[in-house]
Amino acid sequence: MRRPTLSNDFSWSKSRHEKFSECLRSYYFYYYGSWGGWVADAPRDVRELYVLKKLANRFSWAGSVVHECIKDVLLDWRAGRVVDPAVVEARARKLMQDDFRHSRGKAYWTQKYRKQFTGLVEHEYGDVLPDEAWKQNWETVRSALAWFFTSRWPDLARSLKPEQWLEVDAGFDFAHFTLEGLKVFAIPDFAFVDADGTPVVVDWKTGKSREGYDEQVLGYALYVSQRYRFPVEKVRASLVYLNEGKEQDVQVDMSAMASFHKHFDTSVAKMRALLKDPATNTPLDMSAFPPSESLTPCVRCVFRRPCGREAALAAQSPAQSVA
């Protein structure tokens, strides 16, 4: 059966907004320059951008491993299976060891590996890191999982009846909704209905709290409200900082929703202003998407070579280049 032709449709997500806000050139490469790079006969520069966009940095890699592990654990509990925390930790360690070997050899240029991981930007650009930095990366994963298993969440998840489960990290193919006629991607890590009938959306975090996370879970609240037909003001949202061992409830009310809509409208308007043809999501020339004036975003950027920033970063001190 022939697959339908893919089209690069305009959509919105928190991650897209962050890329747009941080560096327009990186945003252009990610959403436009790399399009079609998966095709066997794609131009070399397009193929390069496509492979690079799939790379992670070591911090986001650690976070994704934690999220994958907790997703599997929640699905096991949903199915009534017993989970051994020691086994989960051992699997996570083995997974990261395999990921590291695959990435260090830059096998991602020629081999398919696993959907959730392609390689690391640190290996692609030969960043020199002490062993302690990689050990700390594992410690981030280990401590996040350890706290999760001693928190209130295991008992809560195991207490849920089948009809109380809504979603566990459902993925891009499923977790999206329409806002003002535009597709919006919103993928809560965990969504359920508590004992008193209140829908709850949860987002696990391995990093420290920072500005912008509230708007992310407000998007989740809108998504759950639309998909499962709950009044949005009834949804409860929670940010769980696994490595800090704390939880933060996010207020979901009409004032918060108004703020989210304003943020959404402003973000979309700025993105569309750089389109030559909004109807077909055709961007202006790359020159309309200048690189960041500061080198700070470039340190973890996967596009530093095609952008021309690789040499400038290399000229920095070792301490700056691995920050």
mmCIF file of C-alpha atoms in Angstrom:
data_model
loop_
_atom_site.group_PDB
_atom_site.id
_atom_site.type_symbol
_atom_site.label_atom_id
_atom_site.label_comp_id
_atom_site.label_asym_id
_atom_site.label_seq_id
_atom_site.Cartn_x
_atom_site.Cartn_y
_atom_site.Cartn_z
ATOM 1 C CA MET A 1 0.000 0.000 0.000
ATOM 2 C CA ARG A 2 1.414 3.381 -1.006
ATOM 3 C CA ARG A 3 1.962 5.819 1.838
ATOM 4 C CA PRO A 4 0.395 9.271 1.561
ATOM 5 C CA THR A 5 2.791 12.079 0.675
ATOM 6 C CA LEU A 6 3.984 13.923 3.752
ATOM 7 C CA SER A 7 3.478 17.666 3.916
ATOM 8 C CA ASN A 8 5.304 20.091 6.184
ATOM 9 C CA ASP A 9 2.237 21.545 7.856
ATOM 10 C CA PHE A 10 2.475 24.371 10.353
ATOM 11 C CA SER A 11 1.731 23.369 13.947
ATOM 12 C CA TRP A 12 2.560 24.640 17.425
ATOM 13 C CA SER A 13 4.143 23.170 20.532
ATOM 14 C CA LYS A 14 6.066 24.421 23.541
ATOM 15 C CA SER A 15 9.299 22.997 22.130
ATOM 16 C CA ARG A 16 8.739 24.760 18.798
ATOM 17 C CA HIS A 17 8.167 28.045 20.604
ATOM 18 C CA GLU A 18 11.371 27.578 22.612
ATOM 19 C CA LYS A 19 13.443 26.874 19.489
ATOM 20 C CA PHE A 20 11.983 29.948 17.807
ATOM 21 C CA SER A 21 12.730 32.126 20.832
ATOM 22 C CA GLU A 22 16.278 30.876 21.335
ATOM 23 C CA CYS A 23 17.725 30.978 17.809
ATOM 24 C CA LEU A 24 15.965 31.625 14.503
ATOM 25 C CA ARG A 25 18.649 29.910 12.432
ATOM 26 C CA SER A 26 18.402 26.724 14.476
ATOM 27 C CA TYR A 27 14.613 26.946 14.197
ATOM 28 C CA TYR A 28 14.876 27.225 10.405
ATOM 29 C CA PHE A 29 17.208 24.252 10.133
ATOM 30 C CA TYR A 30 15.026 22.111 12.413
ATOM 31 C CA TYR A 31 11.614 22.778 10.887
ATOM 32 C CA TYR A 32 12.439 23.681 7.294
ATOM 33 C CA GLY A 33 16.012 23.016 6.170
ATOM 34 C CA SER A 34 15.948 19.381 7.308
ATOM 35 C CA TRP A 35 12.587 18.556 5.729
ATOM 36 C CA GLY A 36 12.798 15.516 3.470
ATOM 37 C CA GLY A 37 16.162 14.438 4.842
ATOM 38 C CA TRP A 38 14.868 10.928 5.501
ATOM 39 C CA VAL A 39 14.501 10.222 1.780
ATOM 40 C CA ALA A 40 17.230 7.998 0.342
ATOM 41 C CA ASP A 41 18.182 10.449 -2.409
ATOM 42 C CA ALA A 42 17.885 13.619 -0.314
ATOM 43 C CA PRO A 43 20.496 16.314 -1.038
ATOM 44 C CA ARG A 44 23.560 15.936 1.131
ATOM 45 C CA ASP A 45 23.048 19.178 3.065
ATOM 46 C CA VAL A 46 19.409 18.324 3.782
ATOM 47 C CA ARG A 47 20.363 14.828 4.912
ATOM 48 C CA GLU A 48 22.984 16.289 7.249
ATOM 49 C CA LEU A 49 20.482 18.645 8.850
ATOM 50 C CA TYR A 50 17.984 15.800 9.268
ATOM 51 C CA VAL A 51 20.483 13.547 11.055
ATOM 52 C CA LEU A 52 21.739 16.394 13.227
ATOM 53 C CA LYS A 53 18.220 17.414 14.331
ATOM 54 C CA LYS A 54 17.735 13.927 15.753
ATOM 55 C CA LEU A 55 20.740 14.210 18.076
ATOM 56 C CA ALA A 56 20.331 14.995 21.767
ATOM 57 C CA ASN A 57 22.667 16.549 24.304
ATOM 58 C CA ARG A 58 23.628 14.570 27.378
ATOM 59 C CA PHE A 59 21.165 16.409 29.620
ATOM 60 C CA SER A 60 18.108 15.872 27.430
ATOM 61 C CA TRP A 61 19.249 12.264 26.889
ATOM 62 C CA ALA A 62 19.210 11.616 30.641
ATOM 63 C CA GLY A 63 15.754 13.140 30.880
ATOM 64 C CA SER A 64 14.416 11.051 28.016
ATOM 65 C CA VAL A 65 15.731 7.826 29.575
ATOM 66 C CA VAL A 66 13.973 8.661 32.849
ATOM 67 C CA HIS A 67 10.745 9.405 30.996
ATOM 68 C CA GLU A 68 10.952 6.161 29.019
ATOM 69 C CA CYS A 69 11.527 4.132 32.192
ATOM 70 C CA ILE A 70 8.647 5.724 34.090
ATOM 71 C CA LYS A 71 6.368 5.305 31.085
ATOM 72 C CA ASP A 72 7.141 1.568 30.962
ATOM 73 C CA VAL A 73 6.622 1.255 34.716
ATOM 74 C CA LEU A 74 3.242 2.999 34.589
ATOM 75 C CA LEU A 75 2.108 0.816 31.699
ATOM 76 C CA ASP A 76 3.157 -2.266 33.669
ATOM 77 C CA TRP A 77 1.158 -1.127 36.675
ATOM 78 C CA ARG A 78 -1.798 -0.308 34.445
ATOM 79 C CA ALA A 79 -1.682 -3.893 33.170
ATOM 80 C CA GLY A 80 -1.430 -5.264 36.714
ATOM 81 C CA ARG A 81 2.191 -6.384 36.421
ATOM 82 C CA VAL A 82 4.675 -6.312 39.306
ATOM 83 C CA VAL A 83 7.631 -3.953 38.932
ATOM 84 C CA ASP A 84 11.036 -4.405 40.586
ATOM 85 C CA PRO A 85 12.802 -1.018 40.967
ATOM 86 C CA ALA A 86 16.218 -2.701 40.897
ATOM 87 C CA VAL A 87 15.424 -4.271 37.532
ATOM 88 C CA VAL A 88 14.242 -0.924 36.160
ATOM 89 C CA GLU A 89 17.490 0.721 37.263
ATOM 90 C CA ALA A 90 19.608 -2.055 35.764
ATOM 91 C CA ARG A 91 17.763 -1.804 32.447
ATOM 92 C CA ALA A 92 18.222 1.952 32.379
ATOM 93 C CA ARG A 93 21.955 1.595 32.972
ATOM 94 C CA LYS A 94 22.309 -1.042 30.248
ATOM 95 C CA LEU A 95 20.283 1.102 27.853
ATOM 96 C CA MET A 96 22.513 4.115 28.439
ATOM 97 C CA GLN A 97 25.658 2.036 27.997
ATOM 98 C CA ASP A 98 24.368 0.761 24.656
ATOM 99 C CA ASP A 99 23.302 4.274 23.636
ATOM 100 C CA PHE A 100 26.716 5.659 24.528
ATOM 101 C CA ARG A 101 28.593 3.071 22.460
ATOM 102 C CA HIS A 102 26.309 3.624 19.478
ATOM 103 C CA SER A 103 26.746 7.382 19.698
ATOM 104 C CA ARG A 104 30.496 7.395 20.337
ATOM 105 C CA GLY A 105 31.037 5.453 17.106
ATOM 106 C CA LYS A 106 28.756 7.876 15.223
ATOM 107 C CA ALA A 107 26.843 4.884 13.905
ATOM 108 C CA TYR A 108 23.784 7.103 13.573
ATOM 109 C CA TRP A 109 25.024 8.308 10.178
ATOM 110 C CA THR A 110 24.642 4.860 8.627
ATOM 111 C CA GLN A 111 22.541 2.684 10.954
ATOM 112 C CA LYS A 112 19.063 2.794 12.411
ATOM 113 C CA TYR A 113 19.128 2.239 16.141
ATOM 114 C CA ARG A 114 16.099 2.897 18.320
ATOM 115 C CA LYS A 115 13.312 5.374 17.772
ATOM 116 C CA GLN A 116 13.801 7.318 21.002
ATOM 117 C CA PHE A 117 17.554 7.868 20.593
ATOM 118 C CA THR A 118 19.857 8.640 17.673
ATOM 119 C CA GLY A 119 23.090 9.975 19.131
ATOM 120 C CA LEU A 120 24.703 12.742 21.161
ATOM 121 C CA VAL A 121 25.850 16.148 20.032
ATOM 122 C CA GLU A 122 28.891 15.853 22.312
ATOM 123 C CA HIS A 123 30.154 12.907 20.248
ATOM 124 C CA GLU A 124 29.320 14.481 16.896
ATOM 125 C CA TYR A 125 31.454 17.519 17.646
ATOM 126 C CA GLY A 126 34.151 15.814 19.693
ATOM 127 C CA ASP A 127 33.462 17.768 22.884
ATOM 128 C CA VAL A 128 36.041 16.805 25.490
ATOM 129 C CA LEU A 129 34.287 15.826 28.707
ATOM 130 C CA PRO A 130 35.738 14.311 31.887
ATOM 131 C CA ASP A 131 34.492 10.881 32.906
ATOM 132 C CA GLU A 132 32.872 12.547 35.898
ATOM 133 C CA ALA A 133 30.491 14.430 33.605
ATOM 134 C CA TRP A 134 29.193 11.173 32.144
ATOM 135 C CA LYS A 135 28.981 9.603 35.588
ATOM 136 C CA GLN A 136 26.914 12.559 36.745
ATOM 137 C CA ASN A 137 24.611 12.027 33.804
ATOM 138 C CA TRP A 138 23.926 8.493 34.992
ATOM 139 C CA GLU A 139 23.503 9.724 38.557
ATOM 140 C CA THR A 140 20.778 12.090 37.344
ATOM 141 C CA VAL A 141 18.891 9.108 35.940
ATOM 142 C CA ARG A 142 19.515 6.841 38.921
ATOM 143 C CA SER A 143 18.477 9.399 41.542
ATOM 144 C CA ALA A 144 15.353 10.436 39.592
ATOM 145 C CA LEU A 145 14.163 6.836 39.382
ATOM 146 C CA ALA A 146 15.060 6.179 43.036
ATOM 147 C CA TRP A 147 12.980 9.139 44.202
ATOM 148 C CA PHE A 148 10.067 8.185 41.975
ATOM 149 C CA PHE A 149 9.836 4.708 43.496
ATOM 150 C CA THR A 150 9.815 6.115 47.054
ATOM 151 C CA SER A 151 7.323 8.880 46.269
ATOM 152 C CA ARG A 152 3.531 8.776 46.498
ATOM 153 C CA TRP A 153 3.176 8.025 42.785
ATOM 154 C CA PRO A 154 3.597 4.223 42.807
ATOM 155 C CA ASP A 155 0.814 3.746 45.369
ATOM 156 C CA LEU A 156 -1.396 6.205 43.523
ATOM 157 C CA ALA A 157 -0.866 4.571 40.128
ATOM 158 C CA ARG A 158 -1.476 1.062 41.471
ATOM 159 C CA SER A 159 -4.680 2.234 43.156
ATOM 160 C CA LEU A 160 -6.257 3.486 39.928
ATOM 161 C CA LYS A 161 -9.093 1.499 38.419
ATOM 162 C CA PRO A 162 -8.956 0.794 34.660
ATOM 163 C CA GLU A 163 -11.459 3.531 33.878
ATOM 164 C CA GLN A 164 -9.396 6.119 35.786
ATOM 165 C CA TRP A 165 -6.379 5.834 33.483
ATOM 166 C CA LEU A 166 -6.402 8.339 30.631
ATOM 167 C CA GLU A 167 -2.919 8.385 29.064
ATOM 168 C CA VAL A 168 0.733 7.585 29.616
ATOM 169 C CA ASP A 169 2.949 9.585 27.253
ATOM 170 C CA ALA A 170 0.784 8.795 24.212
ATOM 171 C CA GLY A 171 3.149 10.317 21.635
ATOM 172 C CA PHE A 172 2.868 12.781 18.740
ATOM 173 C CA ASP A 173 0.593 10.608 16.614
ATOM 174 C CA PHE A 174 -2.132 10.743 19.262
ATOM 175 C CA ALA A 175 -1.606 13.616 21.706
ATOM 176 C CA HIS A 176 -2.591 16.772 19.907
ATOM 177 C CA PHE A 177 -5.600 19.060 19.749
ATOM 178 C CA THR A 178 -6.868 21.995 17.727
ATOM 179 C CA LEU A 179 -6.647 25.533 19.020
ATOM 180 C CA GLU A 180 -7.929 28.401 16.860
ATOM 181 C CA GLY A 181 -7.786 26.096 13.843
ATOM 182 C CA LEU A 182 -4.148 25.098 14.414
ATOM 183 C CA LYS A 183 -2.799 21.691 15.426
ATOM 184 C CA VAL A 184 -1.139 21.892 18.836
ATOM 185 C CA PHE A 185 1.008 19.077 20.199
ATOM 186 C CA ALA A 186 0.642 18.457 23.932
ATOM 187 C CA ILE A 187 1.830 15.164 25.403
ATOM 188 C CA PRO A 188 1.308 14.782 29.158
ATOM 189 C CA ASP A 189 3.568 12.212 30.770
ATOM 190 C CA PHE A 190 0.676 10.896 32.840
ATOM 191 C CA ALA A 191 -3.033 11.727 32.831
ATOM 192 C CA PHE A 192 -5.690 10.135 35.018
ATOM 193 C CA VAL A 193 -8.920 10.784 36.880
ATOM 194 C CA ASP A 194 -8.576 10.814 40.650
ATOM 195 C CA ALA A 195 -10.994 9.345 43.190
ATOM 196 C CA ASP A 196 -13.260 12.413 43.239
ATOM 197 C CA GLY A 197 -13.535 12.557 39.440
ATOM 198 C CA THR A 198 -10.973 15.298 38.877
ATOM 199 C CA PRO A 199 -8.770 14.887 35.778
ATOM 200 C CA VAL A 200 -5.054 15.276 36.558
ATOM 201 C CA VAL A 201 -2.161 15.906 34.166
ATOM 202 C CA VAL A 202 1.412 15.274 35.296
ATOM 203 C CA ASP A 203 4.755 16.279 33.813
ATOM 204 C CA TRP A 204 7.955 14.674 35.117
ATOM 205 C CA LYS A 205 11.046 16.912 35.199
ATOM 206 C CA THR A 206 14.660 15.902 35.740
ATOM 207 C CA GLY A 207 15.972 19.477 35.650
ATOM 208 C CA LYS A 208 15.374 22.428 37.907
ATOM 209 C CA SER A 209 12.252 24.537 37.817
ATOM 210 C CA ARG A 210 12.302 27.428 35.359
ATOM 211 C CA GLU A 211 9.992 29.879 33.647
ATOM 212 C CA GLY A 212 7.740 28.428 30.973
ATOM 213 C CA TYR A 213 6.856 25.104 32.550
ATOM 214 C CA ASP A 214 3.494 26.420 33.779
ATOM 215 C CA GLU A 215 2.436 27.180 30.211
ATOM 216 C CA GLN A 216 3.455 23.688 29.154
ATOM 217 C CA VAL A 217 1.093 21.955 31.568
ATOM 218 C CA LEU A 218 -1.656 24.486 30.840
ATOM 219 C CA GLY A 219 -1.424 23.212 27.268
ATOM 220 C CA TYR A 220 -1.808 19.693 28.629
ATOM 221 C CA ALA A 221 -4.893 20.785 30.544
ATOM 222 C CA LEU A 222 -6.435 22.173 27.351
ATOM 223 C CA TYR A 223 -5.609 18.955 25.526
ATOM 224 C CA VAL A 224 -7.191 16.708 28.176
ATOM 225 C CA SER A 225 -10.193 19.022 28.377
ATOM 226 C CA GLN A 226 -10.779 18.821 24.639
ATOM 227 C CA ARG A 227 -10.059 15.123 24.115
ATOM 228 C CA TYR A 228 -11.935 13.787 27.140
ATOM 229 C CA ARG A 229 -14.609 16.501 27.370
ATOM 230 C CA PHE A 230 -13.842 17.895 30.814
ATOM 231 C CA PRO A 231 -14.350 21.561 31.697
ATOM 232 C CA VAL A 232 -10.842 22.965 31.479
ATOM 233 C CA GLU A 233 -11.109 24.677 34.858
ATOM 234 C CA LYS A 234 -11.729 21.271 36.426
ATOM 235 C CA VAL A 235 -8.365 19.879 35.305
ATOM 236 C CA ARG A 236 -5.571 19.789 37.876
ATOM 237 C CA ALA A 237 -1.978 20.130 36.640
ATOM 238 C CA SER A 238 1.186 19.076 38.423
ATOM 239 C CA LEU A 239 4.901 19.490 37.739
ATOM 240 C CA VAL A 240 7.003 16.838 39.472
ATOM 241 C CA TYR A 241 10.712 17.584 39.854
ATOM 242 C CA LEU A 242 12.174 14.124 40.309
ATOM 243 C CA ASN A 243 15.727 15.147 41.138
ATOM 244 C CA GLU A 244 14.624 17.810 43.578
ATOM 245 C CA GLY A 245 11.974 15.636 45.172
ATOM 246 C CA LYS A 246 9.246 18.245 44.973
ATOM 247 C CA GLU A 247 5.901 18.823 43.305
ATOM 248 C CA GLN A 248 4.309 22.014 42.073
ATOM 249 C CA ASP A 249 0.617 22.414 41.370
ATOM 250 C CA VAL A 250 -0.181 24.764 38.508
ATOM 251 C CA GLN A 251 -3.337 26.836 38.782
ATOM 252 C CA VAL A 252 -5.789 26.057 35.988
ATOM 253 C CA ASP A 253 -8.448 28.765 35.875
ATOM 254 C CA MET A 254 -9.852 31.239 33.401
ATOM 255 C CA SER A 255 -7.132 33.794 34.156
ATOM 256 C CA ALA A 256 -4.397 31.213 33.499
ATOM 257 C CA MET A 257 -6.118 30.109 30.300
ATOM 258 C CA ALA A 258 -6.372 33.694 29.094
ATOM 259 C CA SER A 259 -2.651 34.090 29.687
ATOM 260 C CA PHE A 260 -1.931 30.888 27.777
ATOM 261 C CA HIS A 261 -4.067 31.989 24.821
ATOM 262 C CA LYS A 262 -2.268 35.334 24.703
ATOM 263 C CA HIS A 263 1.112 33.585 24.773
ATOM 264 C CA PHE A 264 -0.033 31.190 22.056
ATOM 265 C CA ASP A 265 -1.390 33.952 19.798
ATOM 266 C CA THR A 266 1.793 36.027 20.112
ATOM 267 C CA SER A 267 4.039 33.053 19.425
ATOM 268 C CA VAL A 268 2.070 31.929 16.370
ATOM 269 C CA ALA A 269 1.955 35.462 14.942
ATOM 270 C CA LYS A 270 5.738 35.814 15.197
ATOM 271 C CA MET A 271 6.319 32.454 13.514
ATOM 272 C CA ARG A 272 3.875 33.174 10.692
ATOM 273 C CA ALA A 273 5.477 36.572 10.092
ATOM 274 C CA LEU A 274 8.517 34.684 8.770
ATOM 275 C CA LEU A 275 6.526 32.671 6.251
ATOM 276 C CA LYS A 276 6.437 33.597 2.590
ATOM 277 C CA ASP A 277 3.207 31.642 2.185
ATOM 278 C CA PRO A 278 1.387 30.779 5.441
ATOM 279 C CA ALA A 279 -1.089 28.565 3.570
ATOM 280 C CA THR A 280 1.662 26.157 2.520
ATOM 281 C CA ASN A 281 3.997 26.825 5.475
ATOM 282 C CA THR A 282 6.681 28.058 3.064
ATOM 283 C CA PRO A 283 9.353 30.063 4.905
ATOM 284 C CA LEU A 284 11.145 33.179 3.796
ATOM 285 C CA ASP A 285 14.753 32.809 2.687
ATOM 286 C CA MET A 286 17.182 31.549 5.322
ATOM 287 C CA SER A 287 18.600 35.068 5.655
ATOM 288 C CA ALA A 288 15.358 36.013 7.427
ATOM 289 C CA PHE A 289 16.342 33.556 10.187
ATOM 290 C CA PRO A 290 19.623 34.938 11.588
ATOM 291 C CA PRO A 291 21.644 33.012 14.161
ATOM 292 C CA SER A 292 21.591 34.048 17.796
ATOM 293 C CA GLU A 293 23.838 37.012 18.590
ATOM 294 C CA SER A 294 25.128 35.173 21.639
ATOM 295 C CA LEU A 295 27.133 31.940 21.460
ATOM 296 C CA THR A 296 25.419 30.635 24.585
ATOM 297 C CA PRO A 297 22.672 28.677 22.752
ATOM 298 C CA CYS A 298 25.316 27.245 20.400
ATOM 299 C CA VAL A 299 27.034 25.236 23.143
ATOM 300 C CA ARG A 300 24.385 22.507 23.026
ATOM 301 C CA CYS A 301 23.143 23.179 19.491
ATOM 302 C CA VAL A 302 23.219 20.304 17.012
ATOM 303 C CA PHE A 303 23.549 22.691 14.050
ATOM 304 C CA ARG A 304 26.768 24.483 15.011
ATOM 305 C CA ARG A 305 28.633 23.141 11.945
ATOM 306 C CA PRO A 306 26.120 24.016 9.168
ATOM 307 C CA CYS A 307 25.484 27.294 10.977
ATOM 308 C CA GLY A 308 29.197 28.178 10.903
ATOM 309 C CA ARG A 309 29.543 28.499 14.676
ATOM 310 C CA GLU A 310 31.729 25.421 15.222
ATOM 311 C CA ALA A 311 35.018 27.320 14.912
ATOM 312 C CA ALA A 312 33.857 30.114 17.214
ATOM 313 C CA LEU A 313 32.909 27.610 19.888
ATOM 314 C CA ALA A 314 36.196 25.749 19.524
ATOM 315 C CA ALA A 315 38.011 29.001 20.201
ATOM 316 C CA GLN A 316 36.365 29.276 23.600
ATOM 317 C CA SER A 317 37.995 27.900 26.706
ATOM 318 C CA PRO A 318 37.362 24.195 27.512
ATOM 319 C CA ALA A 319 35.307 25.200 30.522
ATOM 320 C CA GLN A 320 32.952 27.229 28.328
ATOM 321 C CA SER A 321 32.651 24.636 25.588
ATOM 322 C CA VAL A 322 31.436 21.856 27.918
ATOM 323 C CA ALA A 323 29.227 23.929 30.187
#
